[in-house]
Amino acid sequence: MPSSFLALTSFKDKYSTSPSSFQVSSGREVMENSVSLQESSLAPSNGTLGNSSLSPSIVTDHMCASALPHVQHSHNPAFISQSSRDLASLLPLDASFSQSTASLIHTQGNKDVSWSLDRLQMFLDLPENTPAPNQLVESSTSVLASEDHNKKTNWQEWADDLINVVDPDWSKILDNTNVLNPRVELPKPSGDISKQQPQFHQNQLVPHGEFSSHAYPSSTAPPTKPRMRWTPELHEAFLEAVNQLGGSERATPKGILKLMNVEGLTIYHVKSHLQKYRTARYMPETSEGTSEKRITSIEEMKSIDLKTSIGITEALRLQVEVQKQLHEQLEIQRNLQLRIEEQGRYLQMMFEKQKKVEDEKGGAPSSASDDLLAPLPGSKHPPCNNGKSDSEALEQDHSRTGIGPGNAGTNEDKSSSGVSTKQKMPETESTVHDESGFSVSKRARTEK
Amino acid sequence: MAAEPTKYGKAKAEFVYMLNNEINKFNVFFMEQEEDFIIGHKELQQRIKTVMDKWSSNGSRTEYNDEMAEIRNDIVDFHGEMVLLENYSNINFTGLAKILKKYDKRTGGLLRLPFIQKVLKQPFFTTDLVSKLVKECENIIDEVLFPIEEDKEETKEQKGAIMVATEPVKGIFRNTVVALLTMEEIRRVSSTKDHFSLPPLNLPHSHLIHSFQLNSPIPIL
């Protein structure tokens, strides 16, 4: 199999409990280099493995091309494989994407995990079947959903068999792996699949990722996995449980899980969260002993960054000011964007209704407008007040002329999102009859 | 949207697939960071409480000052990081919107509107929680950390002037300034402005922000 063998390892310094343990972390660095880095270091000691030859391979081009913000390099980038590790190779990919697919290995009983959460997530863009609490993302179904079932039970067994899941991020992967397999089956036939299935040990879990150009969900919805999304309330419950159990060091994930008693929360979620929590506590504690040194270094930093005459407090103040400003602007921008999209949706709905009505009635403008007037004002609530009045103006336009430039707002103030969209409406109305598609934006541009 | 069994349909499916991958990446990163922030926020509150308690019972002024100084620094940076996450969310959304717009323009398709509706609901764009944390952080900063009142506006300009002459700015502060400048840049009047575009940005103290010396993050050799 001419696939390239790469093992992606991602890790974070503060997470490593031993020099040889790697875990996926969240960070902001881009991890392009690691792919090539691992290529040479991959020399798994497979001699002791009982299985037939398997080798890890990771998607290269596509993943390298995009920034992965949450993977960091650690000081020890070697790929460590141990005797109990089993490596599985996956299907070759379509040439348009890359030559290989990702394989991720998790072995029970050892702390070395080599994988990339990012990569996996890219593969796991299929609907997921396990619910998670507090998650705001609904999973959308894809064509592959129907095939999930036969594979689901397999993965559940593997997941259940895993006891020492060290890297808690795996949990999310594991929860989602049940949807991976069908993808593996779908595209280019490869004899490897059938060979690999029986190779799974009870102790091993190999989530397969497939990167194919053929298996696409037909819906336009982004196929999100219902990932665990923590909330402050949930965190409070977590803290309570931890404190009851005697502190972050003494509390065990299992105990916490039991105490929290939250439906849908898995031990993997708790594990990863506990890890984060421990790290967050550990750092300030270590710094307390060296607080004086820290302060002088902070002072130096600040004085280098910003003139000494300003002083730390002033530098901090300035920083806060600028940050506050950015926050404010972001809020404003986000609200604007929301309203713009809302208007766009409203517009489209109205155009579609009008089209539908015209198709049905076929040239009776006045009755068309009656139909329009009836459902719209009640069913939809425009985000701003002038939205309503303008929509009524539009409908009146329809009744008068069927199509034609209206008098919707002479307000040129573009900073009001609602008004600017209304302005376009009269111009675009005239185009609705010209083409069947709804291409407001295109027309608006050309008319401008 | 029905899947057209044509070459166009396949290309479209490919495109959507790639977009979905990106969105997943955003979501994953965002939720990881969000979780960290939830934890960090609580920890900061705890630290402040501890220091306050220690001071009220013990009374060592210098120790209090030292520890508060450290907390002050950490909180400001924490605030900055959260705001930068919001920026991450927004920039990616803007990027997606632009990509979709371009796609529709190039292919005459109607992908943009329904797709963006779904993007709006994605975790990475539902930043309410982060926003709330930011506000709470600002409250803490205002109330607890900067109790000393100062003369305001005239000195601000003064400080700004002094800033100009300094070394390049680094770190979170730098990224924040860059974010503001980028936002300004993106929203400048463009040739493809339509009713989906954002209006130009008017920043207060924009001259101040522009005056910062920002070095490139990537060393230019």
XYZ file of C-alpha atoms in Angstrom:
669
model
C 0.000 0.000 0.000
C 1.622 3.161 -1.115
C 0.392 5.249 1.668
C 2.687 7.459 3.562
C 3.147 6.656 7.147
C 2.900 9.462 9.485
C 1.963 9.602 13.028
C 0.683 12.812 14.272
C 1.426 13.494 17.802
C 0.213 16.469 19.592
C 0.882 17.369 23.108
C 1.142 20.091 25.617
C 3.938 20.580 28.069
C 1.969 21.083 31.140
C -0.122 18.056 30.532
C 2.631 15.548 30.317
C 2.952 13.513 33.408
C 5.915 11.727 32.013
C 8.303 12.670 29.302
C 6.874 10.094 27.074
C 3.235 10.843 27.391
C 1.491 12.914 24.861
C -1.850 14.390 24.914
C -3.806 16.575 22.730
C -4.062 20.012 24.048
C -5.710 23.203 23.224
C -3.437 25.903 22.252
C -3.061 28.386 19.558
C -0.113 27.236 17.630
C -0.367 25.809 14.234
C 0.880 22.364 13.769
C 2.140 22.077 10.299
C 5.546 20.816 11.044
C 4.652 17.888 13.108
C 3.438 15.942 10.179
C 6.763 15.889 8.526
C 8.444 15.602 11.839
C 6.851 12.367 12.656
C 7.530 10.753 9.408
C 11.043 9.872 10.240
C 10.475 9.065 13.829
C 7.915 6.477 13.193
C 9.587 3.236 13.939
C 7.149 1.239 15.858
C 8.366 -1.775 17.591
C 5.876 -3.981 15.989
C 7.842 -7.047 16.383
C 6.051 -8.035 19.479
C 2.677 -7.401 18.071
C 0.686 -10.339 17.211
C -1.255 -8.789 14.460
C -0.385 -8.599 10.901
C 1.311 -5.584 9.581
C -0.408 -2.392 10.300
C 0.932 1.031 10.132
C -0.408 4.368 11.019
C -0.964 6.884 8.403
C -2.215 10.332 8.593
C -3.716 12.670 6.124
C -1.162 15.111 4.989
C -1.985 17.765 2.496
C -5.401 18.727 3.427
C -4.689 18.956 7.052
C -1.463 20.774 6.625
C -3.112 23.342 4.543
C -5.375 24.507 7.229
C -4.370 26.024 10.472
C -4.899 23.926 13.490
C -5.055 26.265 16.304
C -5.128 23.925 19.097
C -2.208 21.717 18.854
C 1.150 22.418 20.303
C 4.534 20.925 20.075
C 6.121 19.609 23.144
C 9.695 19.101 23.913
C 9.640 15.490 22.928
C 8.159 14.908 19.565
C 9.081 11.313 19.101
C 6.496 8.780 18.417
C 6.679 6.201 21.103
C 5.183 2.873 20.510
C 5.150 0.103 22.940
C 4.724 -3.520 22.699
C 1.080 -3.479 23.431
C 0.392 -0.953 20.807
C -1.304 -1.979 17.686
C -1.158 0.027 14.591
C -3.772 -0.123 11.979
C -3.507 1.141 8.506
C -6.394 2.514 6.702
C -7.620 3.021 3.290
C -5.711 4.931 0.742
C -7.265 8.204 -0.037
C -8.415 9.785 -3.111
C -5.635 11.523 -4.861
C -7.409 14.787 -4.747
C -6.991 14.969 -1.026
C -4.085 12.993 0.083
C -2.442 9.686 -0.072
C -3.319 8.326 3.278
C -5.846 8.292 5.989
C -5.483 8.818 9.642
C -5.255 6.055 12.049
C -5.389 6.610 15.675
C -4.476 4.184 18.240
C -5.333 3.900 21.760
C -4.024 1.172 23.866
C -5.209 0.205 27.183
C -2.883 0.277 30.058
C -0.297 2.670 28.808
C -0.140 6.344 28.834
C 1.221 6.984 25.427
C -1.194 8.278 22.991
C -0.261 9.420 19.616
C -2.923 11.201 17.715
C -4.352 14.456 16.852
C -7.664 15.647 18.011
C -7.863 18.008 15.143
C -7.333 15.407 12.546
C -9.877 13.193 14.074
C -12.404 15.895 14.276
C -12.015 16.479 10.653
C -12.886 12.910 10.009
C -15.629 12.879 12.463
C -17.854 15.286 10.740
C -20.683 12.920 10.760
C -23.687 12.879 12.933
C -23.085 11.389 16.254
C -25.449 9.236 18.129
C -24.498 9.695 21.723
C -26.164 12.616 23.371
C -24.251 14.969 25.571
C -25.618 17.376 28.124
C -25.732 21.079 27.605
C -24.658 20.878 24.098
C -26.096 23.414 21.843
C -25.235 21.763 18.617
C -27.696 19.548 17.006
C -26.299 16.838 14.855
C -27.532 16.823 11.374
C -28.185 13.625 9.600
C -26.313 12.581 6.600
C -26.644 9.914 4.035
C -24.459 7.717 6.113
C -26.604 7.766 9.163
C -28.436 4.695 8.144
C -25.255 2.743 8.009
C -24.192 3.714 11.433
C -26.204 1.109 13.120
C -24.466 -2.007 12.099
C -21.152 -0.551 13.078
C -22.322 1.112 16.198
C -22.398 -1.931 18.362
C -18.841 -2.791 17.510
C -17.546 0.503 18.725
C -19.631 0.491 21.799
C -17.974 -2.716 22.806
C -14.559 -1.315 22.252
C -15.432 1.753 24.194
C -16.739 -0.239 27.058
C -13.683 -2.365 27.188
C -11.447 0.576 27.636
C -10.656 1.153 31.219
C -7.591 3.271 31.470
C -8.298 5.988 29.072
C -5.530 8.322 29.941
C -6.081 10.963 27.442
C -9.535 12.144 28.070
C -9.931 13.824 24.783
C -10.180 10.371 23.414
C -13.548 10.165 24.936
C -14.953 12.515 22.460
C -13.364 10.602 19.706
C -14.545 7.339 21.044
C -18.033 8.552 21.361
C -17.929 9.537 17.797
C -16.131 6.641 16.331
C -19.250 4.689 15.827
C -20.044 6.865 12.922
C -16.680 6.535 11.341
C -16.819 3.039 10.132
C -19.579 3.409 7.633
C -17.519 5.999 5.920
C -14.745 3.570 5.678
C -16.921 1.240 3.739
C -18.350 3.711 1.364
C -15.898 4.992 -1.109
C -13.193 3.330 -3.081
C -13.204 -0.293 -2.361
C -10.183 -1.418 -0.584
C -9.447 -4.886 0.438
C -7.882 -3.595 3.582
C -11.079 -2.893 5.363
C -12.251 -6.425 5.582
C -8.830 -7.499 6.667
C -8.589 -5.008 9.413
C -11.836 -5.491 11.130
C -11.020 -8.834 12.620
C -7.708 -7.537 13.816
C -9.119 -5.427 16.505
C -8.276 -6.675 19.839
C -10.470 -6.370 22.717
C -7.973 -4.068 24.243
C -7.448 -1.932 21.286
C -9.552 0.690 19.814
C -8.694 2.036 16.444
C -10.905 4.757 15.247
C -10.759 4.921 11.545
C -10.839 8.085 9.660
C -11.627 8.267 6.086
C -10.963 11.122 3.840
C -12.679 10.539 0.634
C -14.015 12.680 -2.063
C -16.922 10.420 -2.692
C -18.706 10.165 0.561
C -20.400 13.460 0.983
C -23.482 14.187 2.916
C -26.058 15.562 0.630
C -27.375 18.139 3.001
C -25.850 21.551 3.221
C -25.899 21.461 6.963
C -22.533 21.308 8.634
C -22.509 17.843 10.144
C -21.636 18.699 13.677
C -20.913 16.270 16.386
C -22.693 16.900 19.598
C -19.551 17.661 21.469
C -19.543 18.224 25.146
C -19.940 21.853 25.885
C -19.271 22.868 29.429
C -21.173 25.584 31.198
C -20.432 27.454 34.399
C -23.252 25.649 36.171
C -21.871 22.319 35.181
C -18.470 23.430 36.313
C -19.871 24.454 39.663
C -21.351 21.026 40.098
C -17.994 19.616 39.154
C -16.248 21.760 41.743
C -18.661 20.728 44.405
C -18.062 17.110 43.675
C -14.315 17.607 43.683
C -14.352 19.403 46.977
C -16.503 16.763 48.498
C -13.985 14.191 47.459
C -11.133 16.031 49.035
C -9.626 18.287 46.443
C -8.428 18.127 42.897
C -5.553 15.837 43.648
C -7.486 13.250 45.525
C -10.688 13.199 43.574
C -11.066 10.511 40.994
C -13.043 10.885 37.792
C -15.253 8.005 38.672
C -16.154 9.479 42.005
C -16.778 12.850 40.494
C -18.954 11.385 37.830
C -21.029 9.608 40.406
C -21.408 12.618 42.607
C -22.298 14.924 39.801
C -24.918 12.561 38.572
C -25.473 14.373 35.331
C -27.167 12.483 32.601
C -25.126 12.009 29.483
C -21.877 12.992 31.132
C -19.257 10.376 30.519
C -16.205 9.616 32.488
C -14.095 10.829 29.616
C -15.616 14.240 29.819
C -14.917 14.342 33.489
C -11.399 13.127 33.016
C -10.502 15.766 30.546
C -12.118 18.439 32.567
C -10.350 17.314 35.706
C -7.082 17.437 33.894
C -7.690 20.962 32.753
C -8.711 21.912 36.214
C -5.614 20.463 37.772
C -3.438 22.273 35.334
C -5.174 25.536 35.984
C -4.592 25.158 39.679
C -1.102 23.906 39.392
C 0.249 26.873 37.529
C -0.713 29.617 39.948
C 0.482 27.494 42.838
C 3.921 27.026 41.403
C 4.186 30.671 40.741
C 3.395 31.668 44.285
C 6.808 30.620 45.484
C 8.474 32.674 42.844
C 6.052 35.518 42.871
C 8.693 38.105 43.467
C 10.737 36.963 40.562
C 7.648 36.878 38.481
C 6.761 40.387 39.317
C 10.101 41.741 38.372
C 9.966 39.891 35.129
C 6.496 41.202 34.522
C 7.752 44.661 35.256
C 10.571 44.211 32.859
C 8.248 42.938 30.231
C 5.860 45.757 30.653
C 8.548 48.324 30.710
C 10.066 46.954 27.610
C 6.768 46.806 25.892
C 5.549 50.107 27.099
C 7.692 52.906 28.303
C 8.867 52.672 31.917
C 7.527 56.045 32.730
C 4.071 54.682 32.228
C 4.293 52.052 34.889
C 2.656 48.720 35.103
C -0.709 49.888 36.232
C -1.012 52.281 33.397
C 0.139 49.696 30.951
C -2.494 47.358 32.278
C -5.093 50.024 32.083
C -4.279 50.724 28.516
C -4.369 47.069 27.684
C -7.751 46.729 29.296
C -9.022 49.734 27.417
C -8.001 48.366 24.078
C -9.369 44.961 24.918
C -12.649 46.424 26.007
C -12.850 48.288 22.780
C -12.256 45.175 20.751
C -14.880 43.363 22.731
C -17.385 46.106 22.182
C -16.726 46.271 18.482
C -17.017 42.535 18.199
C -20.355 42.574 19.916
C -21.635 45.269 17.652
C -20.328 43.495 14.606
C -21.841 40.224 15.645
C -25.227 41.771 16.217
C -25.037 43.434 12.861
C -24.197 40.189 11.196
C -27.054 38.432 12.909
C -29.506 41.041 11.836
C -28.246 41.125 8.307
C -28.664 37.417 7.964
C -32.057 37.624 9.541
C -33.100 40.196 7.011
C -31.711 38.132 4.228
C -33.672 35.153 5.348
C -36.802 37.174 5.629
C -36.329 38.544 2.175
C -35.794 35.197 0.667
C -38.852 33.856 2.332
C -40.914 36.623 0.929
C -39.563 36.195 -2.535
C -40.261 32.530 -2.420
C -43.751 33.116 -1.238
C -44.343 35.582 -3.954
C -42.971 33.249 -6.527
C -45.087 30.448 -5.289
C -48.149 32.579 -5.350
C -47.471 33.788 -8.809
C -46.913 30.321 -10.068
C -50.202 29.274 -8.668
C -52.322 32.218 -9.550
C -50.556 33.100 -12.712
C -51.015 36.782 -13.262
C -53.487 38.219 -10.848
C -51.426 40.706 -8.957
C -54.068 41.884 -6.580
C -54.994 38.478 -5.314
C -51.316 37.649 -5.083
C -50.820 40.522 -2.776
C -53.690 39.455 -0.615
C -52.096 36.101 -0.130
C -48.838 37.768 0.692
C -50.343 40.138 3.166
C -52.119 37.461 5.080
C -49.400 35.095 6.235
C -46.387 37.329 6.447
C -46.890 39.979 9.055
C -48.186 37.518 11.551
C -45.824 34.672 11.002
C -42.607 36.513 10.958
C -41.226 38.959 13.403
C -38.695 41.241 11.796
C -35.792 42.089 13.971
C -36.479 45.774 13.947
C -39.502 47.905 13.812
C -38.943 49.526 10.500
C -38.732 46.063 9.095
C -42.394 45.586 9.558
C -43.411 48.847 8.066
C -41.152 48.343 5.125
C -42.425 44.908 4.438
C -45.914 46.264 4.361
C -44.752 48.905 1.970
C -43.394 46.195 -0.229
C -46.628 44.343 -0.194
C -48.472 47.441 -1.154
C -46.109 47.805 -4.014
C -47.009 44.390 -5.161
C -50.643 45.144 -5.037
C -50.242 48.287 -7.016
C -48.004 47.279 -9.790
C -47.143 43.660 -9.303
C -43.580 44.591 -9.777
C -41.968 47.906 -9.764
C -39.726 50.195 -7.907
C -41.211 51.010 -4.594
C -40.705 53.759 -2.192
C -39.020 51.705 0.404
C -36.972 54.092 2.385
C -34.816 56.815 1.075
C -32.563 56.428 4.005
C -29.030 56.000 2.802
C -27.709 55.240 6.204
C -25.967 51.984 5.726
C -25.043 51.566 9.293
C -28.531 50.418 9.987
C -28.625 46.949 8.666
C -32.346 46.718 8.296
C -32.675 49.766 6.182
C -29.950 48.922 3.787
C -31.591 45.660 2.908
C -34.930 47.362 2.367
C -33.297 49.706 0.005
C -32.321 46.894 -2.201
C -35.708 45.385 -2.326
C -37.302 47.640 -4.907
C -34.377 47.162 -7.208
C -34.362 43.468 -6.866
C -38.051 43.013 -7.223
C -37.819 43.774 -10.857
C -35.429 40.955 -11.316
C -37.520 38.269 -9.756
C -39.484 37.740 -12.851
C -36.452 37.781 -14.998
C -34.850 34.734 -13.559
C -36.162 31.893 -11.616
C -33.369 31.753 -9.125
C -33.114 33.921 -6.121
C -29.993 35.870 -6.710
C -30.607 39.109 -5.001
C -27.087 39.799 -4.137
C -25.831 39.281 -7.610
C -28.359 41.538 -9.171
C -27.987 44.158 -6.590
C -24.332 44.362 -7.320
C -24.748 44.720 -11.032
C -27.343 47.344 -10.612
C -25.092 49.261 -8.337
C -31.447 21.424 -0.970
C -31.686 18.450 -3.219
C -28.511 16.856 -4.351
C -28.157 17.193 -8.052
C -26.703 14.086 -9.552
C -24.455 16.024 -11.844
C -20.867 17.034 -11.941
C -21.908 20.293 -10.434
C -23.660 18.462 -7.672
C -20.555 16.522 -6.868
C -18.385 19.606 -6.822
C -20.867 21.300 -4.612
C -20.917 18.388 -2.240
C -17.150 18.506 -2.135
C -17.244 22.156 -1.347
C -19.763 21.717 1.397
C -17.731 18.896 2.805
C -14.668 21.046 3.066
C -16.603 23.852 4.635
C -17.993 21.488 7.189
C -14.530 20.335 8.062
C -13.453 23.849 8.727
C -16.501 24.498 10.804
C -15.780 21.456 12.857
C -12.308 22.692 13.517
C -13.639 26.010 14.645
C -16.103 24.325 16.914
C -13.582 22.055 18.495
C -11.091 24.774 19.156
C -13.688 27.153 20.397
C -15.224 24.739 22.838
C -11.857 23.721 24.191
C -10.966 27.313 24.857
C -14.358 28.021 26.280
C -13.956 25.213 28.752
C -10.570 26.546 29.767
C -12.057 29.945 30.280
C -14.837 28.648 32.448
C -12.297 26.979 34.664
C -9.919 29.921 34.617
C -12.608 32.392 35.437
C -13.586 30.500 38.515
C -9.997 30.114 39.534
C -9.318 33.809 39.296
C -12.277 34.560 41.461
C -11.018 32.016 43.921
C -7.561 33.498 43.957
C -8.850 36.953 44.628
C -10.965 35.687 47.442
C -8.028 33.832 48.936
C -5.781 36.829 48.805
C -8.426 39.069 50.263
C -9.070 36.653 53.068
C -5.422 36.274 53.765
C -4.932 39.971 53.898
C -7.889 40.668 56.108
C -6.767 38.076 58.581
C -3.037 38.484 58.256
C -2.528 42.028 57.157
C 0.786 41.892 55.384
C 0.575 44.766 52.995
C 3.503 43.974 50.770
C 2.484 40.417 50.285
C -0.999 41.554 49.460
C 0.337 44.022 46.967
C 2.550 41.501 45.324
C -0.115 38.923 44.988
C -2.688 41.390 43.822
C -0.279 42.693 41.245
C 0.096 39.232 39.908
C -3.614 38.615 39.878
C -4.128 41.931 38.198
C -1.786 40.958 35.447
C -3.360 37.569 35.028
C -6.866 38.926 34.919
C -6.042 41.474 32.298
C -4.420 38.837 30.170
C -7.301 36.493 30.780
C -9.721 39.141 29.680
C -7.616 39.690 26.606
C -7.606 36.039 25.716
C -11.344 35.783 25.953
C -11.798 38.769 23.747
C -9.404 37.269 21.267
C -11.489 34.124 21.227
C -14.501 36.219 20.359
C -12.446 37.725 17.626
C -11.529 34.277 16.392
C -15.170 33.385 16.209
C -16.095 36.516 14.384
C -13.288 36.438 11.889
C -14.054 32.882 10.975
C -17.690 33.676 10.535
C -16.836 36.618 8.340
C -14.540 34.426 6.354
C -17.212 31.811 5.827
C -19.684 34.442 4.750
C -17.251 35.789 2.218
C -16.416 32.372 0.900
C -20.056 31.523 0.476
C -20.724 34.797 -1.214
C -17.905 34.166 -3.624
C -19.170 30.688 -4.280
C -22.604 31.926 -5.142
C -21.132 34.554 -7.346
C -18.901 32.139 -9.200
C -21.331 29.302 -9.603
C -24.614 31.124 -9.571
C -25.663 28.919 -6.758
C -27.905 29.554 -3.830
C -25.758 28.092 -1.165
C -25.087 31.115 0.898
C -28.286 31.859 2.699
C -29.298 28.454 3.970
C -25.751 27.520 4.820
C -25.039 30.642 6.763
C -28.228 30.110 8.710
C -26.794 26.893 9.976
C -23.458 28.485 10.705
C -25.196 30.998 12.907
C -26.219 28.234 15.209
C -22.822 26.625 15.483
C -21.102 26.568 18.850
C -18.206 28.647 17.656
C -20.531 31.463 16.763
C -22.745 31.294 19.806
C -20.428 33.319 21.941
C -22.896 34.352 24.598
C -21.117 32.553 27.359
C -17.722 33.982 26.523
C -19.259 37.394 26.253
C -20.769 37.015 29.671
C -17.447 35.927 31.118
C -15.777 38.907 29.548
C -18.244 41.258 31.110
C -17.864 39.660 34.494
C -14.143 39.935 34.118
C -14.464 43.590 33.309
C -16.491 44.069 36.431
C -13.869 42.410 38.513
C -11.191 44.517 36.923
C -13.063 47.717 37.477
C -14.123 47.038 40.992
C -11.342 45.133 42.542
C -8.194 45.856 40.763
C -8.055 49.473 39.921
C -9.499 51.208 42.895
C -7.306 54.269 42.488
C -9.040 56.867 40.450
C -7.037 58.884 38.017
C -7.415 61.865 35.841
C -8.800 60.685 32.612
C -8.897 61.970 29.174
C -6.019 64.356 28.873
C -3.524 61.918 30.226
C -4.782 59.213 27.963
C -3.656 61.108 24.949
C -0.418 61.834 26.675
C 0.171 58.192 27.329
C -0.741 57.413 23.803
C 1.874 59.795 22.592
C 4.457 58.169 24.732
C 3.436 54.788 23.478
C 4.243 55.732 19.980
C 7.871 56.035 20.672
C 8.335 52.682 22.290
C 9.462 49.283 21.283
C 7.166 47.050 19.297
C 4.276 45.727 21.285
C 4.090 42.062 22.042
C 1.739 39.393 23.219
C -1.935 39.526 23.892
C -1.951 43.283 23.716
C -0.435 43.149 20.300
C -2.943 40.642 19.066
C -5.752 42.778 20.335
C -4.526 45.815 18.520
C -4.025 43.785 15.381
C -7.538 42.470 15.684
C -8.948 45.958 15.861
C -6.955 47.117 12.915
C -7.950 44.078 10.929
C -11.579 44.668 11.660
C -11.249 48.196 10.487
C -9.552 47.034 7.348
C -12.118 44.377 6.541
C -14.953 46.780 6.873
C -13.500 49.436 4.712
C -15.605 50.169 1.674
C -15.209 47.361 -0.799
C -16.089 46.857 -4.399
C -18.461 44.029 -3.698
C -20.559 45.793 -1.193
C -24.116 44.610 -1.025
C -26.780 44.575 1.573
C -25.015 41.772 3.317
C -21.900 43.783 3.917
C -20.971 45.452 7.130
C -20.631 49.195 7.257
C -17.246 50.830 7.745
C -15.872 50.824 11.218
C -15.414 53.926 13.260
C -13.113 53.266 16.128
C -12.788 55.632 19.011
C -9.146 56.494 19.635
C -8.348 54.983 16.309
C -5.347 57.213 15.918
C -4.060 55.835 19.155
C -4.456 52.318 17.973
C -2.854 53.061 14.694
C 0.118 54.519 16.408
C 1.229 51.294 17.975
C 4.284 49.782 16.549
C 3.530 46.211 15.724
C 6.170 43.837 14.650
C 5.423 40.978 12.383
C 4.709 37.689 14.110
C 6.614 35.832 11.450
C 10.241 36.811 11.371
C 11.107 38.130 7.989
C 14.567 36.970 7.140
